[in-house]
């Protein structure tokens, strides 16, 4: 019963958008999760798919796990730092633009 994880930090993606996609694959078998991510048309799906593939590669290389029996044990998306930018507005004013980041954690196991 080994578990292997992969982490991606500082992704330019909002937490809410990442969690929408993470909820789709939580608890599924790895091949089924990859299939769902392949056909989900969201930016977060591409990012989470890369992290899941990394976790699978870690499990195969480090633990010698059988890919066919792996499941997505846990997947969660946490809030990262927010980049604050300013844009020019009329009459010499400025508005703040928030560019949120997040951290993606994926754990696969039997």
JSON list of C-alpha atoms in Angstrom, two decimals:
[
{"chain": "A", "resi": 1, "resn": "UNK", "atom": "CA", "xyz": [0.00, 0.00, 0.00]},
{"chain": "A", "resi": 2, "resn": "UNK", "atom": "CA", "xyz": [2.43, 2.63, -1.17]},
{"chain": "A", "resi": 3, "resn": "UNK", "atom": "CA", "xyz": [1.50, 6.17, -2.01]},
{"chain": "A", "resi": 4, "resn": "UNK", "atom": "CA", "xyz": [3.45, 8.50, -4.26]},
{"chain": "A", "resi": 5, "resn": "UNK", "atom": "CA", "xyz": [2.85, 12.19, -4.74]},
{"chain": "A", "resi": 6, "resn": "UNK", "atom": "CA", "xyz": [3.69, 15.00, -7.10]},
{"chain": "A", "resi": 7, "resn": "UNK", "atom": "CA", "xyz": [3.47, 18.73, -6.39]},
{"chain": "A", "resi": 8, "resn": "UNK", "atom": "CA", "xyz": [3.31, 21.74, -8.69]},
{"chain": "A", "resi": 9, "resn": "UNK", "atom": "CA", "xyz": [3.63, 25.12, -7.02]},
{"chain": "A", "resi": 10, "resn": "UNK", "atom": "CA", "xyz": [2.95, 28.63, -8.25]},
{"chain": "A", "resi": 11, "resn": "UNK", "atom": "CA", "xyz": [0.66, 27.79, -11.16]},
{"chain": "A", "resi": 12, "resn": "UNK", "atom": "CA", "xyz": [-0.96, 30.85, -12.75]},
{"chain": "A", "resi": 13, "resn": "UNK", "atom": "CA", "xyz": [-4.49, 29.60, -12.22]},
{"chain": "A", "resi": 14, "resn": "UNK", "atom": "CA", "xyz": [-7.22, 30.51, -9.76]},
{"chain": "A", "resi": 15, "resn": "UNK", "atom": "CA", "xyz": [-7.99, 28.06, -6.97]},
{"chain": "A", "resi": 16, "resn": "UNK", "atom": "CA", "xyz": [-11.69, 27.82, -7.84]},
{"chain": "A", "resi": 17, "resn": "UNK", "atom": "CA", "xyz": [-11.01, 26.90, -11.46]},
{"chain": "A", "resi": 18, "resn": "UNK", "atom": "CA", "xyz": [-8.44, 24.30, -10.41]},
{"chain": "A", "resi": 19, "resn": "UNK", "atom": "CA", "xyz": [-10.76, 22.72, -7.85]},
{"chain": "A", "resi": 20, "resn": "UNK", "atom": "CA", "xyz": [-13.51, 22.32, -10.46]},
{"chain": "A", "resi": 21, "resn": "UNK", "atom": "CA", "xyz": [-11.27, 20.02, -12.49]},
{"chain": "A", "resi": 22, "resn": "UNK", "atom": "CA", "xyz": [-9.72, 18.29, -9.45]},
{"chain": "A", "resi": 23, "resn": "UNK", "atom": "CA", "xyz": [-13.19, 17.20, -8.29]},
{"chain": "A", "resi": 24, "resn": "UNK", "atom": "CA", "xyz": [-13.72, 15.38, -11.60]},
{"chain": "A", "resi": 25, "resn": "UNK", "atom": "CA", "xyz": [-10.91, 12.86, -11.06]},
{"chain": "A", "resi": 26, "resn": "UNK", "atom": "CA", "xyz": [-10.73, 12.39, -7.29]},
{"chain": "A", "resi": 27, "resn": "UNK", "atom": "CA", "xyz": [-10.89, 8.66, -6.42]},
{"chain": "A", "resi": 28, "resn": "UNK", "atom": "CA", "xyz": [-10.81, 7.39, -10.02]},
{"chain": "A", "resi": 29, "resn": "UNK", "atom": "CA", "xyz": [-8.41, 4.87, -11.52]},
{"chain": "A", "resi": 30, "resn": "UNK", "atom": "CA", "xyz": [-5.41, 6.54, -13.15]},
{"chain": "A", "resi": 31, "resn": "UNK", "atom": "CA", "xyz": [-6.21, 5.58, -16.76]},
{"chain": "A", "resi": 32, "resn": "UNK", "atom": "CA", "xyz": [-9.80, 6.75, -16.37]},
{"chain": "A", "resi": 33, "resn": "UNK", "atom": "CA", "xyz": [-8.64, 10.04, -14.79]},
{"chain": "A", "resi": 34, "resn": "UNK", "atom": "CA", "xyz": [-6.21, 10.68, -17.66]},
{"chain": "A", "resi": 35, "resn": "UNK", "atom": "CA", "xyz": [-9.04, 10.03, -20.12]},
{"chain": "A", "resi": 36, "resn": "UNK", "atom": "CA", "xyz": [-11.32, 12.52, -18.34]},
{"chain": "A", "resi": 37, "resn": "UNK", "atom": "CA", "xyz": [-8.58, 15.16, -18.31]},
{"chain": "A", "resi": 38, "resn": "UNK", "atom": "CA", "xyz": [-7.80, 14.54, -22.00]},
{"chain": "A", "resi": 39, "resn": "UNK", "atom": "CA", "xyz": [-11.33, 15.54, -23.02]},
{"chain": "A", "resi": 40, "resn": "UNK", "atom": "CA", "xyz": [-11.97, 18.33, -20.51]},
{"chain": "A", "resi": 41, "resn": "UNK", "atom": "CA", "xyz": [-11.61, 21.66, -22.27]},
{"chain": "A", "resi": 42, "resn": "UNK", "atom": "CA", "xyz": [-10.20, 23.73, -19.44]},
{"chain": "A", "resi": 43, "resn": "UNK", "atom": "CA", "xyz": [-6.78, 25.25, -18.82]},
{"chain": "A", "resi": 44, "resn": "UNK", "atom": "CA", "xyz": [-6.70, 23.55, -15.42]},
{"chain": "A", "resi": 45, "resn": "UNK", "atom": "CA", "xyz": [-7.16, 20.12, -17.05]},
{"chain": "A", "resi": 46, "resn": "UNK", "atom": "CA", "xyz": [-3.89, 20.47, -18.97]},
{"chain": "A", "resi": 47, "resn": "UNK", "atom": "CA", "xyz": [-2.01, 21.51, -15.82]},
{"chain": "A", "resi": 48, "resn": "UNK", "atom": "CA", "xyz": [-3.48, 18.80, -13.58]},
{"chain": "A", "resi": 49, "resn": "UNK", "atom": "CA", "xyz": [-2.85, 16.17, -16.26]},
{"chain": "A", "resi": 50, "resn": "UNK", "atom": "CA", "xyz": [0.87, 17.00, -16.22]},
{"chain": "A", "resi": 51, "resn": "UNK", "atom": "CA", "xyz": [1.00, 16.69, -12.43]},
{"chain": "A", "resi": 52, "resn": "UNK", "atom": "CA", "xyz": [-0.89, 13.38, -12.53]},
{"chain": "A", "resi": 53, "resn": "UNK", "atom": "CA", "xyz": [1.48, 12.01, -15.18]},
{"chain": "A", "resi": 54, "resn": "UNK", "atom": "CA", "xyz": [4.41, 13.06, -12.99]},
{"chain": "A", "resi": 55, "resn": "UNK", "atom": "CA", "xyz": [2.91, 11.25, -9.98]},
{"chain": "A", "resi": 56, "resn": "UNK", "atom": "CA", "xyz": [2.41, 8.12, -12.10]},
{"chain": "A", "resi": 57, "resn": "UNK", "atom": "CA", "xyz": [6.02, 8.27, -13.32]},
{"chain": "A", "resi": 58, "resn": "UNK", "atom": "CA", "xyz": [7.23, 8.73, -9.73]},
{"chain": "A", "resi": 59, "resn": "UNK", "atom": "CA", "xyz": [5.24, 5.70, -8.58]},
{"chain": "A", "resi": 60, "resn": "UNK", "atom": "CA", "xyz": [6.57, 3.55, -11.41]},
{"chain": "A", "resi": 61, "resn": "UNK", "atom": "CA", "xyz": [10.20, 4.63, -11.12]},
{"chain": "A", "resi": 62, "resn": "UNK", "atom": "CA", "xyz": [10.64, 5.07, -7.37]},
{"chain": "A", "resi": 63, "resn": "UNK", "atom": "CA", "xyz": [8.27, 2.41, -6.00]},
{"chain": "A", "resi": 64, "resn": "UNK", "atom": "CA", "xyz": [8.01, 0.00, -8.92]},
{"chain": "A", "resi": 65, "resn": "UNK", "atom": "CA", "xyz": [4.22, 0.24, -8.82]},
{"chain": "A", "resi": 66, "resn": "UNK", "atom": "CA", "xyz": [1.92, -1.36, -11.37]},
{"chain": "A", "resi": 67, "resn": "UNK", "atom": "CA", "xyz": [0.26, 1.44, -13.35]},
{"chain": "A", "resi": 68, "resn": "UNK", "atom": "CA", "xyz": [-2.92, -0.55, -14.00]},
{"chain": "A", "resi": 69, "resn": "UNK", "atom": "CA", "xyz": [-3.73, -0.75, -10.28]},
{"chain": "A", "resi": 70, "resn": "UNK", "atom": "CA", "xyz": [-3.04, 2.89, -9.36]},
{"chain": "A", "resi": 71, "resn": "UNK", "atom": "CA", "xyz": [-5.85, 5.20, -8.23]},
{"chain": "A", "resi": 72, "resn": "UNK", "atom": "CA", "xyz": [-5.94, 8.92, -7.51]},
{"chain": "A", "resi": 73, "resn": "UNK", "atom": "CA", "xyz": [-5.92, 8.78, -3.70]},
{"chain": "A", "resi": 74, "resn": "UNK", "atom": "CA", "xyz": [-5.94, 12.50, -3.00]},
{"chain": "A", "resi": 75, "resn": "UNK", "atom": "CA", "xyz": [-5.88, 15.58, -5.15]},
{"chain": "A", "resi": 76, "resn": "UNK", "atom": "CA", "xyz": [-6.23, 19.09, -3.86]},
{"chain": "A", "resi": 77, "resn": "UNK", "atom": "CA", "xyz": [-5.57, 22.61, -5.03]},
{"chain": "A", "resi": 78, "resn": "UNK", "atom": "CA", "xyz": [-4.49, 25.23, -2.52]},
{"chain": "A", "resi": 79, "resn": "UNK", "atom": "CA", "xyz": [-4.18, 28.97, -2.83]},
{"chain": "A", "resi": 80, "resn": "UNK", "atom": "CA", "xyz": [-0.77, 30.42, -3.58]},
{"chain": "A", "resi": 81, "resn": "UNK", "atom": "CA", "xyz": [0.46, 33.98, -3.61]},
{"chain": "A", "resi": 82, "resn": "UNK", "atom": "CA", "xyz": [-1.44, 36.61, -5.58]},
{"chain": "A", "resi": 83, "resn": "UNK", "atom": "CA", "xyz": [0.47, 38.83, -7.97]},
{"chain": "A", "resi": 84, "resn": "UNK", "atom": "CA", "xyz": [-0.80, 42.41, -7.83]},
{"chain": "A", "resi": 85, "resn": "UNK", "atom": "CA", "xyz": [-0.58, 44.53, -10.97]},
{"chain": "A", "resi": 86, "resn": "UNK", "atom": "CA", "xyz": [-1.89, 47.98, -11.87]},
{"chain": "A", "resi": 87, "resn": "UNK", "atom": "CA", "xyz": [-3.50, 49.20, -15.05]},
{"chain": "A", "resi": 88, "resn": "UNK", "atom": "CA", "xyz": [-4.03, 52.80, -16.10]},
{"chain": "A", "resi": 89, "resn": "UNK", "atom": "CA", "xyz": [-7.53, 54.27, -15.99]},
{"chain": "A", "resi": 90, "resn": "UNK", "atom": "CA", "xyz": [-8.98, 57.63, -16.94]},
{"chain": "A", "resi": 91, "resn": "UNK", "atom": "CA", "xyz": [-8.11, 60.91, -15.19]},
{"chain": "A", "resi": 92, "resn": "UNK", "atom": "CA", "xyz": [-4.80, 59.69, -13.82]},
{"chain": "A", "resi": 93, "resn": "UNK", "atom": "CA", "xyz": [-6.22, 56.87, -11.75]},
{"chain": "A", "resi": 94, "resn": "UNK", "atom": "CA", "xyz": [-5.26, 53.22, -11.65]},
{"chain": "A", "resi": 95, "resn": "UNK", "atom": "CA", "xyz": [-6.98, 49.94, -10.92]},
{"chain": "A", "resi": 96, "resn": "UNK", "atom": "CA", "xyz": [-5.46, 46.89, -9.30]},
{"chain": "A", "resi": 97, "resn": "UNK", "atom": "CA", "xyz": [-5.47, 43.58, -11.17]},
{"chain": "A", "resi": 98, "resn": "UNK", "atom": "CA", "xyz": [-5.05, 40.38, -9.14]},
{"chain": "A", "resi": 99, "resn": "UNK", "atom": "CA", "xyz": [-3.27, 37.48, -10.78]},
{"chain": "A", "resi": 100, "resn": "UNK", "atom": "CA", "xyz": [-3.86, 34.49, -8.49]},
{"chain": "A", "resi": 101, "resn": "UNK", "atom": "CA", "xyz": [-1.61, 31.44, -8.28]},
{"chain": "A", "resi": 102, "resn": "UNK", "atom": "CA", "xyz": [-2.21, 28.02, -6.76]},
{"chain": "A", "resi": 103, "resn": "UNK", "atom": "CA", "xyz": [-0.44, 24.84, -5.71]},
{"chain": "A", "resi": 104, "resn": "UNK", "atom": "CA", "xyz": [-1.55, 21.42, -7.03]},
{"chain": "A", "resi": 105, "resn": "UNK", "atom": "CA", "xyz": [-0.96, 18.25, -4.95]},
{"chain": "A", "resi": 106, "resn": "UNK", "atom": "CA", "xyz": [-1.66, 14.79, -6.37]},
{"chain": "A", "resi": 107, "resn": "UNK", "atom": "CA", "xyz": [-1.22, 11.47, -4.53]},
{"chain": "A", "resi": 108, "resn": "UNK", "atom": "CA", "xyz": [-1.58, 8.13, -6.30]},
{"chain": "A", "resi": 109, "resn": "UNK", "atom": "CA", "xyz": [-1.61, 4.68, -4.71]},
{"chain": "A", "resi": 110, "resn": "UNK", "atom": "CA", "xyz": [-3.17, 1.23, -4.72]}
]
